Amino acid sequence: MSTGKVARACKYIENPDSANEELQLSKDGTMNNLFNAYCEGRKTCLKPKAQNSNITYTETTPFMLSSYRFDPRYEIEKEALLSLQSVSTSAVQHLRIKCLNAYVYSDGDDHKSRSISFVTWNDVMLRSHSTEDNPHYVYTVDKDGCKDSAQEWKVTEFALESKKAERLPITDIYVRDVRGEAQHLYIELGKLCFN
């Protein structure tokens, strides 16, 4: 058994730019507790487990996607994720939601009460707009196509950024756009990066 040292995150690698392919890091710096990741510069990035969620619902009250077996996971064990969070100062998680007849985000007052919320790793609710009881935990979108999804599939792309690494990844999504008719969401997890 080797007793060699292994980096805990990409920021500890001498030339992280040369490591854009998958590599092994360690939650404790030893060869015993390895996990796969890849570097984007000094950021340590994880790939999602190959699990996309296709959900059709006819709810009349808001609900958590976990009630439809939505379980967002990345290729890392919990202890290794906690270690990576502890040596990082920020994180960003990317995801795409394809939708048909469903709002997931609104940048105006017209549908903001229907915007989804994300439940973070440490149980904070990220919302589309600040509220009196939740003024700091908001998200933005890179592209919002779902606002025009009444007749055909559209896409909204999210980049959830946090200056506290322990907030990500998300663990659930709270759906507010419920009309008692067939609505469709297809969630694609993207990369999760720590810096």
PDB file of C-alpha atoms in Angstrom:
ATOM      1  CA  MET A   1       0.000   0.000   0.000  1.00  0.00           C
ATOM      2  CA  SER A   2       1.368   3.370  -1.000  1.00  0.00           C
ATOM      3  CA  THR A   3       1.805   6.095   1.579  1.00  0.00           C
ATOM      4  CA  GLY A   4       2.123   8.844  -1.033  1.00  0.00           C
ATOM      5  CA  LYS A   5       0.402  12.187  -0.754  1.00  0.00           C
ATOM      6  CA  VAL A   6      -2.504  13.168  -2.992  1.00  0.00           C
ATOM      7  CA  ALA A   7      -3.967  16.656  -3.370  1.00  0.00           C
ATOM      8  CA  ARG A   8      -7.293  17.378  -1.635  1.00  0.00           C
ATOM      9  CA  ALA A   9      -8.375  19.907  -4.291  1.00  0.00           C
ATOM     10  CA  CYS A  10      -7.144  21.325  -7.601  1.00  0.00           C
ATOM     11  CA  LYS A  11      -5.879  24.500  -5.929  1.00  0.00           C
ATOM     12  CA  TYR A  12      -3.185  22.349  -4.296  1.00  0.00           C
ATOM     13  CA  ILE A  13      -1.907  21.008  -7.628  1.00  0.00           C
ATOM     14  CA  GLU A  14       1.197  22.755  -8.969  1.00  0.00           C
ATOM     15  CA  ASN A  15      -0.085  23.111 -12.560  1.00  0.00           C
ATOM     16  CA  PRO A  16      -3.867  22.639 -12.386  1.00  0.00           C
ATOM     17  CA  ASP A  17      -4.343  23.946 -15.951  1.00  0.00           C
ATOM     18  CA  SER A  18      -2.617  20.814 -17.234  1.00  0.00           C
ATOM     19  CA  ALA A  19      -5.114  18.605 -15.374  1.00  0.00           C
ATOM     20  CA  ASN A  20      -8.332  19.238 -17.330  1.00  0.00           C
ATOM     21  CA  GLU A  21      -8.885  15.519 -17.607  1.00  0.00           C
ATOM     22  CA  GLU A  22     -10.272  13.377 -14.818  1.00  0.00           C
ATOM     23  CA  LEU A  23      -7.890  12.789 -11.930  1.00  0.00           C
ATOM     24  CA  GLN A  24      -7.983  11.380  -8.441  1.00  0.00           C
ATOM     25  CA  LEU A  25      -7.993  13.581  -5.376  1.00  0.00           C
ATOM     26  CA  SER A  26      -8.190  12.572  -1.739  1.00  0.00           C
ATOM     27  CA  LYS A  27     -10.455  13.681   1.074  1.00  0.00           C
ATOM     28  CA  ASP A  28      -7.566  13.462   3.553  1.00  0.00           C
ATOM     29  CA  GLY A  29      -4.444  13.698   1.385  1.00  0.00           C
ATOM     30  CA  THR A  30      -3.705   9.953   1.458  1.00  0.00           C
ATOM     31  CA  MET A  31      -4.021   7.228  -1.159  1.00  0.00           C
ATOM     32  CA  ASN A  32      -6.750   5.520   0.887  1.00  0.00           C
ATOM     33  CA  ASN A  33      -9.663   7.894   0.326  1.00  0.00           C
ATOM     34  CA  LEU A  34      -9.660   8.824  -3.347  1.00  0.00           C
ATOM     35  CA  PHE A  35     -12.402  10.386  -5.448  1.00  0.00           C
ATOM     36  CA  ASN A  36     -12.578  11.400  -9.107  1.00  0.00           C
ATOM     37  CA  ALA A  37     -12.690  15.051 -10.156  1.00  0.00           C
ATOM     38  CA  TYR A  38     -11.302  17.338 -12.836  1.00  0.00           C
ATOM     39  CA  CYS A  39      -9.706  20.767 -12.695  1.00  0.00           C
ATOM     40  CA  GLU A  40     -10.804  23.952 -14.397  1.00  0.00           C
ATOM     41  CA  GLY A  41      -7.847  26.094 -13.500  1.00  0.00           C
ATOM     42  CA  ARG A  42      -7.792  26.043  -9.705  1.00  0.00           C
ATOM     43  CA  LYS A  43     -11.436  24.954  -9.422  1.00  0.00           C
ATOM     44  CA  THR A  44     -12.207  21.358  -8.465  1.00  0.00           C
ATOM     45  CA  CYS A  45     -15.156  20.100 -10.503  1.00  0.00           C
ATOM     46  CA  LEU A  46     -17.363  17.044 -10.129  1.00  0.00           C
ATOM     47  CA  LYS A  47     -19.536  15.325 -12.690  1.00  0.00           C
ATOM     48  CA  PRO A  48     -23.113  14.374 -11.867  1.00  0.00           C
ATOM     49  CA  LYS A  49     -24.062  10.738 -11.708  1.00  0.00           C
ATOM     50  CA  ALA A  50     -25.780   9.855 -14.980  1.00  0.00           C
ATOM     51  CA  GLN A  51     -29.245  10.564 -13.694  1.00  0.00           C
ATOM     52  CA  ASN A  52     -31.616  12.993 -15.324  1.00  0.00           C
ATOM     53  CA  SER A  53     -35.139  13.353 -14.022  1.00  0.00           C
ATOM     54  CA  ASN A  54     -38.177  13.444 -16.296  1.00  0.00           C
ATOM     55  CA  ILE A  55     -41.206  14.520 -14.283  1.00  0.00           C
ATOM     56  CA  THR A  56     -44.827  14.978 -15.307  1.00  0.00           C
ATOM     57  CA  TYR A  57     -47.126  16.383 -12.642  1.00  0.00           C
ATOM     58  CA  THR A  58     -50.701  17.601 -12.196  1.00  0.00           C
ATOM     59  CA  GLU A  59     -50.353  19.007  -8.683  1.00  0.00           C
ATOM     60  CA  THR A  60     -52.535  21.772  -7.278  1.00  0.00           C
ATOM     61  CA  THR A  61     -50.271  22.712  -4.355  1.00  0.00           C
ATOM     62  CA  PRO A  62     -46.510  23.430  -4.377  1.00  0.00           C
ATOM     63  CA  PHE A  63     -44.308  20.383  -3.770  1.00  0.00           C
ATOM     64  CA  MET A  64     -40.732  19.137  -3.479  1.00  0.00           C
ATOM     65  CA  LEU A  65     -39.362  17.247  -6.469  1.00  0.00           C
ATOM     66  CA  SER A  66     -38.007  14.602  -4.091  1.00  0.00           C
ATOM     67  CA  SER A  67     -41.617  13.419  -3.799  1.00  0.00           C
ATOM     68  CA  TYR A  68     -41.137  12.341  -7.438  1.00  0.00           C
ATOM     69  CA  ARG A  69     -37.866  10.561  -6.593  1.00  0.00           C
ATOM     70  CA  PHE A  70     -35.655  13.444  -7.680  1.00  0.00           C
ATOM     71  CA  ASP A  71     -32.300  12.738  -6.030  1.00  0.00           C
ATOM     72  CA  PRO A  72     -29.456  14.923  -7.339  1.00  0.00           C
ATOM     73  CA  ARG A  73     -26.124  13.176  -6.834  1.00  0.00           C
ATOM     74  CA  TYR A  74     -22.545  13.646  -7.895  1.00  0.00           C
ATOM     75  CA  GLU A  75     -19.744  11.128  -8.263  1.00  0.00           C
ATOM     76  CA  ILE A  76     -18.418  11.630  -4.746  1.00  0.00           C
ATOM     77  CA  GLU A  77     -19.068  10.124  -1.326  1.00  0.00           C
ATOM     78  CA  LYS A  78     -20.486  12.328   1.423  1.00  0.00           C
ATOM     79  CA  GLU A  79     -17.269  12.394   3.495  1.00  0.00           C
ATOM     80  CA  ALA A  80     -15.195  13.408   0.467  1.00  0.00           C
ATOM     81  CA  LEU A  81     -17.713  16.134  -0.405  1.00  0.00           C
ATOM     82  CA  LEU A  82     -17.544  17.504   3.145  1.00  0.00           C
ATOM     83  CA  SER A  83     -13.750  17.549   2.911  1.00  0.00           C
ATOM     84  CA  LEU A  84     -13.842  19.370  -0.429  1.00  0.00           C
ATOM     85  CA  GLN A  85     -16.294  21.923   0.987  1.00  0.00           C
ATOM     86  CA  SER A  86     -14.018  22.487   4.000  1.00  0.00           C
ATOM     87  CA  VAL A  87     -11.001  23.448   1.848  1.00  0.00           C
ATOM     88  CA  SER A  88     -13.045  25.624  -0.525  1.00  0.00           C
ATOM     89  CA  THR A  89     -14.330  29.178  -0.176  1.00  0.00           C
ATOM     90  CA  SER A  90     -16.977  29.192  -2.908  1.00  0.00           C
ATOM     91  CA  ALA A  91     -18.928  26.898  -5.198  1.00  0.00           C
ATOM     92  CA  VAL A  92     -21.006  26.976  -8.369  1.00  0.00           C
ATOM     93  CA  GLN A  93     -23.469  24.367  -9.632  1.00  0.00           C
ATOM     94  CA  HIS A  94     -24.874  24.288 -13.143  1.00  0.00           C
ATOM     95  CA  LEU A  95     -28.157  22.724 -14.182  1.00  0.00           C
ATOM     96  CA  ARG A  96     -30.651  22.891 -17.012  1.00  0.00           C
ATOM     97  CA  ILE A  97     -34.370  22.456 -16.680  1.00  0.00           C
ATOM     98  CA  LYS A  98     -36.348  21.643 -19.789  1.00  0.00           C
ATOM     99  CA  CYS A  99     -40.001  22.475 -19.417  1.00  0.00           C
ATOM    100  CA  LEU A 100     -43.323  22.161 -21.160  1.00  0.00           C
ATOM    101  CA  ASN A 101     -46.248  24.212 -19.854  1.00  0.00           C
ATOM    102  CA  ALA A 102     -44.304  25.096 -16.697  1.00  0.00           C
ATOM    103  CA  TYR A 103     -42.619  28.221 -15.354  1.00  0.00           C
ATOM    104  CA  VAL A 104     -39.411  27.761 -13.395  1.00  0.00           C
ATOM    105  CA  TYR A 105     -38.224  31.362 -13.215  1.00  0.00           C
ATOM    106  CA  SER A 106     -39.523  34.868 -13.702  1.00  0.00           C
ATOM    107  CA  ASP A 107     -37.499  38.045 -13.684  1.00  0.00           C
ATOM    108  CA  GLY A 108     -40.616  40.197 -13.318  1.00  0.00           C
ATOM    109  CA  ASP A 109     -43.574  40.414 -10.987  1.00  0.00           C
ATOM    110  CA  ASP A 110     -45.937  38.564 -13.324  1.00  0.00           C
ATOM    111  CA  HIS A 111     -44.886  35.007 -12.443  1.00  0.00           C
ATOM    112  CA  LYS A 112     -42.278  35.369  -9.681  1.00  0.00           C
ATOM    113  CA  SER A 113     -44.553  33.618  -7.190  1.00  0.00           C
ATOM    114  CA  ARG A 114     -44.299  30.571  -9.491  1.00  0.00           C
ATOM    115  CA  SER A 115     -40.487  30.524  -9.652  1.00  0.00           C
ATOM    116  CA  ILE A 116     -38.851  27.395  -8.282  1.00  0.00           C
ATOM    117  CA  SER A 117     -36.655  27.396  -5.183  1.00  0.00           C
ATOM    118  CA  PHE A 118     -33.590  25.252  -4.595  1.00  0.00           C
ATOM    119  CA  VAL A 119     -32.883  23.531  -1.284  1.00  0.00           C
ATOM    120  CA  THR A 120     -29.149  23.731  -0.602  1.00  0.00           C
ATOM    121  CA  TRP A 121     -26.850  21.214   1.060  1.00  0.00           C
ATOM    122  CA  ASN A 122     -27.188  23.065   4.378  1.00  0.00           C
ATOM    123  CA  ASP A 123     -30.997  23.434   4.078  1.00  0.00           C
ATOM    124  CA  VAL A 124     -31.125  27.053   2.948  1.00  0.00           C
ATOM    125  CA  MET A 125     -33.816  27.892   0.400  1.00  0.00           C
ATOM    126  CA  LEU A 126     -32.445  29.713  -2.677  1.00  0.00           C
ATOM    127  CA  ARG A 127     -35.222  31.762  -4.259  1.00  0.00           C
ATOM    128  CA  SER A 128     -35.522  33.758  -7.453  1.00  0.00           C
ATOM    129  CA  HIS A 129     -36.171  37.002  -5.575  1.00  0.00           C
ATOM    130  CA  SER A 130     -35.243  38.281  -2.144  1.00  0.00           C
ATOM    131  CA  THR A 131     -37.913  38.352   0.525  1.00  0.00           C
ATOM    132  CA  GLU A 132     -38.073  40.027   3.914  1.00  0.00           C
ATOM    133  CA  ASP A 133     -37.296  36.752   5.701  1.00  0.00           C
ATOM    134  CA  ASN A 134     -34.817  35.572   3.043  1.00  0.00           C
ATOM    135  CA  PRO A 135     -33.010  38.646   1.640  1.00  0.00           C
ATOM    136  CA  HIS A 136     -29.628  37.112   0.798  1.00  0.00           C
ATOM    137  CA  TYR A 137     -30.258  33.710  -0.702  1.00  0.00           C
ATOM    138  CA  VAL A 138     -31.229  34.326  -4.305  1.00  0.00           C
ATOM    139  CA  TYR A 139     -30.226  32.802  -7.628  1.00  0.00           C
ATOM    140  CA  THR A 140     -30.051  34.075 -11.174  1.00  0.00           C
ATOM    141  CA  VAL A 141     -30.425  32.331 -14.508  1.00  0.00           C
ATOM    142  CA  ASP A 142     -28.123  32.244 -17.519  1.00  0.00           C
ATOM    143  CA  LYS A 143     -30.963  31.700 -19.978  1.00  0.00           C
ATOM    144  CA  ASP A 144     -34.724  31.604 -19.389  1.00  0.00           C
ATOM    145  CA  GLY A 145     -36.690  29.837 -22.100  1.00  0.00           C
ATOM    146  CA  CYS A 146     -39.342  28.243 -19.889  1.00  0.00           C
ATOM    147  CA  LYS A 147     -41.352  31.457 -19.716  1.00  0.00           C
ATOM    148  CA  ASP A 148     -42.479  30.636 -23.285  1.00  0.00           C
ATOM    149  CA  SER A 149     -43.065  26.897 -22.794  1.00  0.00           C
ATOM    150  CA  ALA A 150     -46.846  26.643 -23.180  1.00  0.00           C
ATOM    151  CA  GLN A 151     -46.801  24.733 -26.488  1.00  0.00           C
ATOM    152  CA  GLU A 152     -43.274  23.335 -26.863  1.00  0.00           C
ATOM    153  CA  TRP A 153     -40.282  22.252 -24.798  1.00  0.00           C
ATOM    154  CA  LYS A 154     -38.014  25.126 -23.734  1.00  0.00           C
ATOM    155  CA  VAL A 155     -34.901  25.356 -21.535  1.00  0.00           C
ATOM    156  CA  THR A 156     -33.847  27.460 -18.561  1.00  0.00           C
ATOM    157  CA  GLU A 157     -30.183  27.313 -17.531  1.00  0.00           C
ATOM    158  CA  PHE A 158     -29.070  27.986 -13.977  1.00  0.00           C
ATOM    159  CA  ALA A 159     -25.661  28.740 -12.478  1.00  0.00           C
ATOM    160  CA  LEU A 160     -26.133  28.606  -8.721  1.00  0.00           C
ATOM    161  CA  GLU A 161     -23.231  30.459  -7.114  1.00  0.00           C
ATOM    162  CA  SER A 162     -22.380  30.650  -3.440  1.00  0.00           C
ATOM    163  CA  LYS A 163     -19.585  32.383  -1.557  1.00  0.00           C
ATOM    164  CA  LYS A 164     -19.966  29.620   1.022  1.00  0.00           C
ATOM    165  CA  ALA A 165     -18.921  26.254  -0.372  1.00  0.00           C
ATOM    166  CA  GLU A 166     -20.972  24.311   2.191  1.00  0.00           C
ATOM    167  CA  ARG A 167     -24.221  25.454   0.549  1.00  0.00           C
ATOM    168  CA  LEU A 168     -23.790  23.390  -2.611  1.00  0.00           C
ATOM    169  CA  PRO A 169     -24.802  21.045  -4.131  1.00  0.00           C
ATOM    170  CA  ILE A 170     -28.574  21.387  -4.036  1.00  0.00           C
ATOM    171  CA  THR A 171     -30.551  18.542  -2.485  1.00  0.00           C
ATOM    172  CA  ASP A 172     -34.072  19.285  -3.722  1.00  0.00           C
ATOM    173  CA  ILE A 173     -36.204  21.646  -5.796  1.00  0.00           C
ATOM    174  CA  TYR A 174     -39.437  23.259  -4.603  1.00  0.00           C
ATOM    175  CA  VAL A 175     -41.951  23.626  -7.460  1.00  0.00           C
ATOM    176  CA  ARG A 176     -44.468  26.459  -7.183  1.00  0.00           C
ATOM    177  CA  ASP A 177     -46.006  26.573 -10.665  1.00  0.00           C
ATOM    178  CA  VAL A 178     -48.909  24.178 -10.097  1.00  0.00           C
ATOM    179  CA  ARG A 179     -52.122  24.454 -12.073  1.00  0.00           C
ATOM    180  CA  GLY A 180     -53.790  21.038 -11.805  1.00  0.00           C
ATOM    181  CA  GLU A 181     -53.029  20.245 -15.451  1.00  0.00           C
ATOM    182  CA  ALA A 182     -50.256  18.268 -17.132  1.00  0.00           C
ATOM    183  CA  GLN A 183     -46.936  20.048 -16.651  1.00  0.00           C
ATOM    184  CA  HIS A 184     -43.516  18.649 -17.517  1.00  0.00           C
ATOM    185  CA  LEU A 185     -39.982  19.171 -16.212  1.00  0.00           C
ATOM    186  CA  TYR A 186     -36.768  17.462 -17.296  1.00  0.00           C
ATOM    187  CA  ILE A 187     -33.851  18.209 -14.987  1.00  0.00           C
ATOM    188  CA  GLU A 188     -30.251  17.819 -16.176  1.00  0.00           C
ATOM    189  CA  LEU A 189     -27.588  18.247 -13.516  1.00  0.00           C
ATOM    190  CA  GLY A 190     -24.422  19.930 -14.728  1.00  0.00           C
ATOM    191  CA  LYS A 191     -20.970  20.279 -13.253  1.00  0.00           C
ATOM    192  CA  LEU A 192     -20.403  21.246  -9.628  1.00  0.00           C
ATOM    193  CA  CYS A 193     -17.202  23.226  -8.995  1.00  0.00           C
ATOM    194  CA  PHE A 194     -15.455  24.312  -5.796  1.00  0.00           C
ATOM    195  CA  ASN A 195     -12.845  27.039  -5.516  1.00  0.00           C
TER     196      ASN A 195
END
